């Protein structure tokens, strides 16, 4: 079972790492702002759908770390945004011959 207090702490760590407010985070993962507020306050527990939206939008978040604190954040070997969206390498015509 997920410890809500610890889950909230890990969620806040994600927000801080990405420099997002709770409202911006809600908008990015496609949930209502009140959902984030209720989870952060401990009123509601996160749904599976919520967890999957977080890990889908933020590939540096390991689902096991988010749910139970096992593993690391950001994921080991995860690419930063700068490497994910870098310019493609141009290959000259002579390299194909």
Coordinates of N, CA, C and O in Angstrom, one line a residue, residues 6-76:
X6 N 4.6 9.9 2.3 CA 5.8 9.8 1.5 C 5.6 10.0 0.1 O 6.4 10.6 -0.6
X7 N 4.4 9.6 -0.5 CA 4.1 9.8 -1.9 C 4.1 11.3 -2.2 O 4.6 11.8 -3.1
X8 N 3.4 12.0 -1.3 CA 3.3 13.5 -1.4 C 4.7 14.1 -1.4 O 5.0 15.0 -2.2
X9 N 5.6 13.7 -0.5 CA 6.9 14.2 -0.5 C 7.7 13.9 -1.8 O 8.4 14.8 -2.3
X10 N 7.5 12.8 -2.4 CA 8.2 12.5 -3.6 C 7.6 13.3 -4.8 O 8.3 13.8 -5.7
X11 N 6.3 13.5 -4.7 CA 5.6 14.3 -5.8 C 6.1 15.8 -5.7 O 6.4 16.4 -6.7
X12 N 6.3 16.3 -4.5 CA 6.8 17.6 -4.3 C 8.3 17.7 -4.8 O 8.7 18.7 -5.4
X13 N 9.0 16.6 -4.7 CA 10.4 16.6 -5.2 C 10.4 16.7 -6.7 O 11.2 17.4 -7.3
X14 N 9.4 16.1 -7.4 CA 9.3 16.1 -8.8 C 9.0 17.6 -9.3 O 9.6 18.1 -10.2
X15 N 8.0 18.2 -8.6 CA 7.7 19.6 -8.9 C 8.9 20.5 -8.7 O 9.1 21.3 -9.6
X16 N 9.6 20.3 -7.6 CA 10.8 21.2 -7.4 C 11.9 20.9 -8.5 O 12.4 21.9 -9.0
X17 N 12.1 19.7 -8.8 CA 13.1 19.3 -9.8 C 12.9 20.0 -11.1 O 13.8 20.4 -11.8
X18 N 11.6 20.0 -11.5 CA 11.2 20.5 -12.8 C 10.8 22.0 -12.7 O 10.4 22.6 -13.8
X19 N 10.8 22.6 -11.6 CA 10.5 24.0 -11.4 C 9.1 24.3 -11.7 O 8.8 25.4 -12.3
X20 N 8.2 23.5 -11.3 CA 6.7 23.6 -11.6 C 5.9 23.9 -10.4 O 6.2 23.4 -9.3
X21 N 4.9 24.7 -10.6 CA 3.9 24.9 -9.5 C 2.9 23.7 -9.6 O 2.9 23.0 -10.6
X22 N 2.1 23.5 -8.6 CA 1.2 22.4 -8.6 C 0.2 22.6 -9.8 O -0.2 21.6 -10.5
X23 N -0.2 23.8 -10.1 CA -1.1 24.1 -11.2 C -0.5 23.8 -12.5 O -1.1 23.2 -13.4
X24 N 0.8 24.2 -12.7 CA 1.5 23.9 -13.9 C 1.6 22.4 -14.1 O 1.5 21.8 -15.2
X25 N 2.0 21.7 -13.0 CA 2.1 20.2 -13.1 C 0.8 19.6 -13.5 O 0.8 18.7 -14.3
X26 N -0.3 20.0 -12.9 CA -1.6 19.5 -13.2 C -1.9 19.7 -14.7 O -2.4 18.7 -15.4
X27 N -1.6 20.8 -15.2 CA -1.9 21.1 -16.6 C -1.0 20.2 -17.5 O -1.5 19.7 -18.5
X28 N 0.2 20.0 -17.1 CA 1.1 19.2 -17.9 C 0.7 17.7 -18.0 O 0.8 17.1 -19.0
X29 N 0.2 17.2 -16.9 CA -0.2 15.7 -16.9 C -1.6 15.5 -17.3 O -2.1 14.4 -17.4
X30 N -2.4 16.6 -17.4 CA -3.8 16.5 -17.8 C -4.8 16.1 -16.8 O -5.7 15.4 -17.1
X31 N -4.6 16.7 -15.6 CA -5.6 16.4 -14.5 C -6.1 17.8 -14.0 O -5.4 18.8 -14.2
X32 N -7.2 17.7 -13.3 CA -7.7 19.0 -12.7 C -6.7 19.5 -11.6 O -6.1 18.7 -10.9
X33 N -6.7 20.8 -11.5 CA -5.8 21.4 -10.5 C -6.2 20.9 -9.1 O -5.3 20.8 -8.2
X34 N -7.5 20.8 -8.9 CA -7.9 20.4 -7.5 C -7.4 19.0 -7.2 O -7.2 18.7 -6.0
X35 N -7.2 18.1 -8.2 CA -6.7 16.8 -7.9 C -5.3 16.8 -7.3 O -5.1 16.1 -6.3
X36 N -4.5 17.7 -7.8 CA -3.1 17.8 -7.3 C -3.2 18.4 -5.9 O -2.6 17.9 -5.0
X37 N -4.1 19.4 -5.7 CA -4.2 20.0 -4.4 C -4.7 19.0 -3.3 O -4.1 18.9 -2.2
X38 N -5.6 18.1 -3.7 CA -6.1 17.1 -2.8 C -5.1 16.1 -2.5 O -5.0 15.6 -1.3
X39 N -4.3 15.7 -3.4 CA -3.2 14.7 -3.2 C -2.1 15.3 -2.3 O -1.7 14.7 -1.4
X40 N -1.7 16.6 -2.7 CA -0.7 17.2 -1.9 C -1.1 17.5 -0.4 O -0.3 17.5 0.5
X41 N -2.4 17.7 -0.2 CA -2.8 18.0 1.1 C -3.1 16.7 1.9 O -3.3 16.7 3.1
X42 N -3.1 15.6 1.2 CA -3.3 14.3 1.9 C -4.8 13.9 2.0 O -5.2 12.9 2.5
X43 N -5.7 14.7 1.4 CA -7.1 14.5 1.4 C -7.4 13.2 0.6 O -8.2 12.4 1.0
X44 N -6.8 13.1 -0.6 CA -7.0 12.0 -1.5 C -5.8 11.2 -1.8 O -4.7 11.8 -1.7
X45 N -5.9 9.9 -2.0 CA -4.8 9.1 -2.4 C -4.7 9.1 -3.9 O -5.7 9.3 -4.6
X46 N -3.5 9.0 -4.5 CA -3.4 9.0 -6.0 C -4.0 7.8 -6.6 O -3.8 6.7 -6.1
X47 N -4.6 7.9 -7.7 CA -5.2 6.8 -8.5 C -4.1 6.2 -9.3 O -3.0 6.9 -9.6
X48 N -4.3 5.0 -9.8 CA -3.4 4.4 -10.8 C -3.3 5.3 -12.0 O -2.2 5.5 -12.6
X49 N -4.4 5.8 -12.5 CA -4.4 6.7 -13.7 C -3.5 7.9 -13.4 O -2.7 8.3 -14.3
X50 N -3.6 8.5 -12.3 CA -2.7 9.6 -11.9 C -1.3 9.3 -12.0 O -0.5 10.0 -12.6
X51 N -0.9 8.2 -11.4 CA 0.5 7.7 -11.3 C 1.0 7.5 -12.8 O 2.1 7.9 -13.1
X52 N 0.2 6.8 -13.6 CA 0.6 6.5 -15.0 C 0.8 7.8 -15.8 O 1.6 7.9 -16.6
X53 N -0.1 8.8 -15.5 CA 0.1 10.1 -16.2 C 1.4 10.8 -15.8 O 2.0 11.4 -16.7
X54 N 1.7 10.7 -14.6 CA 3.0 11.3 -14.1 C 4.2 10.6 -14.8 O 5.1 11.3 -15.3
X55 N 4.2 9.3 -14.8 CA 5.4 8.6 -15.3 C 5.4 8.6 -16.8 O 6.5 8.5 -17.4
X56 N 4.2 8.8 -17.5 CA 4.2 9.0 -18.9 C 4.7 10.3 -19.3 O 5.5 10.4 -20.3
X57 N 4.3 11.4 -18.7 CA 4.8 12.7 -19.0 C 6.2 13.0 -18.6 O 6.9 13.8 -19.2
X58 N 6.6 12.4 -17.5 CA 7.9 12.6 -16.9 C 8.7 11.3 -16.9 O 8.7 10.6 -15.9
X59 N 9.4 11.0 -18.0 CA 10.1 9.7 -18.1 C 11.2 9.6 -17.1 O 11.7 8.5 -16.9
X60 N 11.7 10.6 -16.5 CA 12.7 10.5 -15.5 C 12.2 10.0 -14.1 O 13.0 9.8 -13.2
X61 N 10.9 9.8 -14.0 CA 10.3 9.3 -12.8 C 10.1 7.8 -12.9 O 9.4 7.4 -13.8
X62 N 10.7 7.1 -12.0 CA 10.5 5.7 -11.9 C 9.3 5.3 -11.1 O 9.1 5.9 -10.0
X63 N 8.4 4.5 -11.7 CA 7.1 4.2 -11.0 C 7.3 3.6 -9.6 O 6.6 3.9 -8.7
X64 N 8.4 2.8 -9.5 CA 8.6 2.1 -8.2 C 9.1 3.2 -7.2 O 8.7 3.1 -6.0
X65 N 9.9 4.1 -7.6 CA 10.3 5.2 -6.7 C 9.1 6.0 -6.3 O 9.0 6.4 -5.1
X66 N 8.3 6.4 -7.3 CA 7.2 7.2 -7.0 C 6.2 6.5 -6.0 O 5.7 7.2 -5.0
X67 N 6.0 5.3 -6.2 CA 5.0 4.6 -5.3 C 5.5 4.2 -4.0 O 4.8 4.3 -3.0
X68 N 6.8 3.7 -3.9 CA 7.3 3.2 -2.6 C 8.7 3.7 -2.2 O 9.2 3.2 -1.2
X69 N 9.2 4.6 -3.0 CA 10.5 5.1 -2.6 C 11.7 4.3 -3.0 O 12.9 4.7 -2.7
X70 N 11.5 3.2 -3.6 CA 12.7 2.3 -4.0 C 13.2 2.7 -5.3 O 12.5 3.0 -6.3
X71 N 14.5 2.8 -5.4 CA 15.1 3.3 -6.6 C 15.6 4.7 -6.4 O 15.9 5.1 -5.3
X72 N 15.8 5.4 -7.5 CA 16.3 6.8 -7.4 C 15.5 7.8 -8.3 O 14.8 7.3 -9.2
X73 N 15.7 9.0 -8.0 CA 15.1 10.1 -8.8 C 16.1 11.2 -9.0 O 16.7 11.6 -8.0
X74 N 16.3 11.6 -10.2 CA 15.8 11.0 -11.5 C 16.3 9.7 -11.8 O 17.4 9.3 -11.2
X75 N 15.7 9.0 -12.6 CA 16.1 7.6 -13.0 C 17.5 7.6 -13.4 O 18.0 8.5 -14.1
X76 N 18.2 6.6 -13.0 CA 19.6 6.4 -13.5 C 19.6 6.2 -15.0 O 18.7 5.4 -15.5

